[in-house]
Amino acid sequence: MKKIYEAVDRFCARHPRFGISNLMLTIVIGNVVVYVLQMFAGAEALHFLAFNLSGLLRGEIWRIVTYVFVPGTASAFQLLITLYFYYWIGSTLEREWGTAKFNLYYIGGVVLTVIGAVLASLLSGYHGLTVAGSGYVNLSMFLAFAVLFPNAQVLLFFIIPVKMKWLAWLDLALFAMDIIRSFAAGSVIGVVLPIVALLNFAVFVWPEVHYFAQRKSYQHSRQTVQFKKTVKQQQQQKGYHHKCCVCGKTDTDFPEMQFRYCSKCAGYHCYCQDHIFNHVHFTE
C-alpha cells in the first residue's frame, strides 16, 4: 500500500492539473438532473444509467460512469441534504489534497465499485445485479474526511453537534453489521461489493495515518529542526526567506508567489503555491 500511495503522490506532483476541477459540483448537478428526469419519466425509464454486468456485456460502457448520477433516495429533501453534505466533504478534500489527488481518489472509488459488482455477479452467477448511486464511493470519501479532520463538527438532526470521528466509528459499525447480515443471508454482493469498493481508502488514506504518527514522533524528538533558526539561517546565508523544495523557486526571484511549509512532511519543508498540495511528503 505504501508504494502505491507514494506512486500516487509522485503522479499528482507531476500532473497537478489532472482531473476535473470542483469535481463534486459536477456530481451534484448530475444527481439533480437525473432526479428531475425521474420525476417526469419514472425511475424505470432511466434504468439504463445504473450499472450491471449484463448491460456492460452488451457494450453499454457508459454504465461504468453514469451509475454515480443515480440519486440514492426518492425524497427531494433527503437528496438535497445528502448532496450538500458530500459536496462540503468533497470540496474540502480537494482543497486539502489538490485536484489531481482528489480526482484519483473519487475515480478509484467508482472503478472499484464496478469491479466489486462484476466480481459479485460472477460469483453469484447472476449478471443482473445492479448498482445505482454512489453510496460506497461517498462512504469512502466520508471516512477519508473523518481521518483527516476528526474534530470537525456537524449538527446531527440540525441540533446535536457531533465530531466527525464519532460519526465515522458509528458508520463503520453499521457497515460491518451490514456485511455480517449479508454473509448470513448468503448475499454475495452484500459482502464482496462494500469490501472491494473501500480498497481505495486503504491505498490513499491509511498510509497518511502512519505518516501522521511518524510526524508526531519526529516533532517530539531531540532532532526536531528549529523553525525560526532554519529560516534565519536561510535568510543570512542564501539571500532568501523561502525556497520551494520541488521547483527551486524562491521568494526573492518570484516575490509575487506565495510560499508555505507543509504540515504533513517530517521536518520543515517549504513549497511554492504550485506545489504545496502536489508533492511527495518527506517522511524522515
Tab-separated table of C-alpha atoms in Angstrom, residues 54-217:
chain	number	residue	atom	x	y	z
A	54	SER	CA	-25.374	-7.797	-18.337
A	55	GLY	CA	-25.548	-4.240	-19.658
A	56	LEU	CA	-21.772	-3.983	-19.788
A	57	LEU	CA	-21.543	-7.209	-21.780
A	58	ARG	CA	-23.969	-5.692	-24.296
A	59	GLY	CA	-21.487	-2.870	-24.885
A	60	GLU	CA	-23.194	-0.263	-22.679
A	61	ILE	CA	-19.916	1.029	-21.281
A	62	TRP	CA	-21.406	4.343	-20.160
A	63	ARG	CA	-22.871	2.495	-17.172
A	64	ILE	CA	-19.370	2.430	-15.616
A	65	VAL	CA	-19.720	6.183	-15.004
A	66	THR	CA	-23.406	7.071	-15.120
A	67	TYR	CA	-24.431	4.988	-12.108
A	68	VAL	CA	-22.922	7.625	-9.778
A	69	PHE	CA	-25.509	10.145	-11.036
A	70	VAL	CA	-28.470	7.996	-9.997
A	71	PRO	CA	-29.950	9.514	-6.793
A	72	GLY	CA	-29.854	7.209	-3.805
A	73	THR	CA	-33.141	8.473	-2.341
A	74	ALA	CA	-36.646	9.268	-3.566
A	75	SER	CA	-37.091	12.216	-1.190
A	76	ALA	CA	-36.118	15.627	-2.570
A	77	PHE	CA	-35.313	16.942	0.924
A	78	GLN	CA	-33.070	13.998	1.811
A	79	LEU	CA	-31.364	14.271	-1.565
A	80	LEU	CA	-30.576	17.957	-1.085
A	81	ILE	CA	-29.189	17.378	2.421
A	82	THR	CA	-27.084	14.418	1.241
A	83	LEU	CA	-25.729	16.257	-1.793
A	84	TYR	CA	-24.853	19.322	0.271
A	85	PHE	CA	-23.109	17.205	2.910
A	86	TYR	CA	-20.984	15.289	0.411
A	87	TYR	CA	-20.285	18.406	-1.634
A	88	TRP	CA	-18.863	20.008	1.514
A	89	ILE	CA	-16.764	16.931	2.265
A	90	GLY	CA	-15.563	16.507	-1.322
A	91	SER	CA	-14.656	20.155	-1.885
A	92	THR	CA	-12.768	20.214	1.444
A	93	LEU	CA	-10.781	17.105	0.460
A	94	GLU	CA	-9.989	18.669	-2.914
A	95	ARG	CA	-8.627	21.800	-1.219
A	96	GLU	CA	-6.573	19.635	1.164
A	97	TRP	CA	-5.210	17.176	-1.406
A	98	GLY	CA	-5.348	19.147	-4.619
A	99	THR	CA	-7.489	18.469	-7.685
A	100	ALA	CA	-5.338	15.621	-9.035
A	101	LYS	CA	-5.311	13.501	-5.886
A	102	PHE	CA	-8.977	14.020	-5.108
A	103	ASN	CA	-9.952	13.060	-8.655
A	104	LEU	CA	-7.854	9.905	-8.420
A	105	TYR	CA	-9.466	9.053	-5.094
A	106	TYR	CA	-13.005	9.516	-6.360
A	107	ILE	CA	-12.352	7.787	-9.683
A	108	GLY	CA	-10.669	4.944	-7.795
A	109	GLY	CA	-13.816	4.504	-5.694
A	110	VAL	CA	-16.002	4.496	-8.815
A	111	VAL	CA	-13.830	1.894	-10.580
A	112	LEU	CA	-13.516	-0.332	-7.509
A	113	THR	CA	-17.291	-0.302	-7.026
A	114	VAL	CA	-17.665	-1.512	-10.617
A	115	ILE	CA	-15.040	-4.215	-10.037
A	116	GLY	CA	-16.863	-5.319	-6.881
A	117	ALA	CA	-20.166	-5.521	-8.746
A	118	VAL	CA	-18.564	-7.572	-11.538
A	119	LEU	CA	-16.977	-9.967	-9.023
A	120	ALA	CA	-20.242	-10.372	-7.137
A	121	SER	CA	-22.088	-11.034	-10.402
A	122	LEU	CA	-19.576	-13.662	-11.475
A	123	LEU	CA	-19.535	-15.366	-8.069
A	124	SER	CA	-23.332	-15.458	-7.822
A	125	GLY	CA	-23.852	-16.368	-11.474
A	126	TYR	CA	-26.470	-13.628	-11.849
A	127	HIS	CA	-25.412	-10.855	-14.235
A	128	GLY	CA	-28.368	-8.644	-13.430
A	129	LEU	CA	-27.020	-7.440	-10.071
A	130	THR	CA	-27.464	-3.680	-10.271
A	131	VAL	CA	-25.560	-0.816	-8.647
A	132	ALA	CA	-27.282	2.576	-8.649
A	133	GLY	CA	-25.941	5.571	-6.770
A	134	SER	CA	-22.562	6.420	-5.291
A	135	GLY	CA	-23.217	5.208	-1.738
A	136	TYR	CA	-19.964	3.278	-1.293
A	137	VAL	CA	-17.932	5.993	-3.020
A	138	ASN	CA	-19.440	8.567	-0.668
A	139	LEU	CA	-18.746	6.370	2.347
A	140	SER	CA	-15.112	6.083	1.322
A	141	MET	CA	-14.951	9.869	0.931
A	142	PHE	CA	-16.584	10.372	4.324
A	143	LEU	CA	-14.076	8.078	6.051
A	144	ALA	CA	-11.167	9.933	4.428
A	145	PHE	CA	-12.565	13.227	5.700
A	146	ALA	CA	-13.049	11.813	9.203
A	147	VAL	CA	-9.410	10.660	9.324
A	148	LEU	CA	-8.035	13.990	8.111
A	149	PHE	CA	-10.430	16.182	10.138
A	150	PRO	CA	-11.513	14.054	13.110
A	151	ASN	CA	-12.564	17.012	15.267
A	152	ALA	CA	-14.680	18.782	12.646
A	153	GLN	CA	-18.256	19.064	13.890
A	154	VAL	CA	-21.592	18.615	12.159
A	155	LEU	CA	-25.091	19.136	13.536
A	156	LEU	CA	-26.833	15.789	13.829
A	157	PHE	CA	-30.565	16.295	13.144
A	158	PHE	CA	-29.644	20.031	12.813
A	159	ILE	CA	-29.390	20.219	16.629
A	160	ILE	CA	-26.749	17.958	18.186
A	161	PRO	CA	-23.083	18.835	17.470
A	162	VAL	CA	-21.114	15.656	16.778
A	163	LYS	CA	-17.470	15.254	15.836
A	164	MET	CA	-16.690	13.504	12.568
A	165	LYS	CA	-14.592	10.808	14.236
A	166	TRP	CA	-17.592	9.566	16.254
A	167	LEU	CA	-19.790	9.525	13.159
A	168	ALA	CA	-17.066	7.564	11.372
A	169	TRP	CA	-16.958	4.915	14.105
A	170	LEU	CA	-20.757	4.644	14.000
A	171	ASP	CA	-20.680	4.351	10.209
A	172	LEU	CA	-18.026	1.631	10.367
A	173	ALA	CA	-20.059	-0.303	12.931
A	174	LEU	CA	-23.172	-0.172	10.727
A	175	PHE	CA	-21.019	-1.057	7.723
A	176	ALA	CA	-19.652	-4.153	9.480
A	177	MET	CA	-23.137	-5.185	10.600
A	178	ASP	CA	-24.412	-4.956	7.006
A	179	ILE	CA	-21.591	-7.209	5.824
A	180	ILE	CA	-22.287	-9.746	8.589
A	181	ARG	CA	-26.025	-9.772	7.791
A	182	SER	CA	-25.302	-10.182	4.071
A	183	PHE	CA	-22.922	-13.046	4.810
A	184	ALA	CA	-25.529	-14.758	6.995
A	185	ALA	CA	-28.170	-14.309	4.296
A	186	GLY	CA	-25.861	-15.633	1.577
A	187	SER	CA	-25.855	-12.325	-0.323
A	188	VAL	CA	-22.647	-12.250	-2.347
A	189	ILE	CA	-22.988	-8.664	-3.496
A	190	GLY	CA	-23.609	-7.508	0.082
A	191	VAL	CA	-20.235	-8.951	1.147
A	192	VAL	CA	-17.949	-8.501	-1.860
A	193	LEU	CA	-19.075	-5.103	-3.141
A	194	PRO	CA	-18.564	-2.984	0.013
A	195	ILE	CA	-15.168	-4.521	0.813
A	196	VAL	CA	-13.789	-4.047	-2.702
A	197	ALA	CA	-15.336	-0.578	-3.022
A	198	LEU	CA	-13.424	0.700	0.029
A	199	LEU	CA	-9.984	-0.508	-1.010
A	200	ASN	CA	-9.107	2.985	-2.232
A	201	PHE	CA	-9.441	4.171	1.383
A	202	ALA	CA	-6.704	1.699	2.331
A	203	VAL	CA	-4.491	2.934	-0.525
A	204	PHE	CA	-4.974	6.703	-0.213
A	205	VAL	CA	-5.739	7.397	3.421
A	206	TRP	CA	-4.423	4.633	5.688
A	207	PRO	CA	-0.741	5.422	4.879
A	208	GLU	CA	-1.431	9.015	5.963
A	209	VAL	CA	-2.331	7.716	9.417
A	210	HIS	CA	1.086	6.052	9.581
A	211	TYR	CA	2.848	9.177	8.327
A	212	PHE	CA	0.963	11.318	10.853
A	213	ALA	CA	2.205	9.115	13.688
A	214	GLN	CA	5.751	9.419	12.315
A	215	ARG	CA	5.460	13.207	12.158
A	216	LYS	CA	4.237	13.417	15.742
A	217	SER	CA	7.143	11.276	16.903
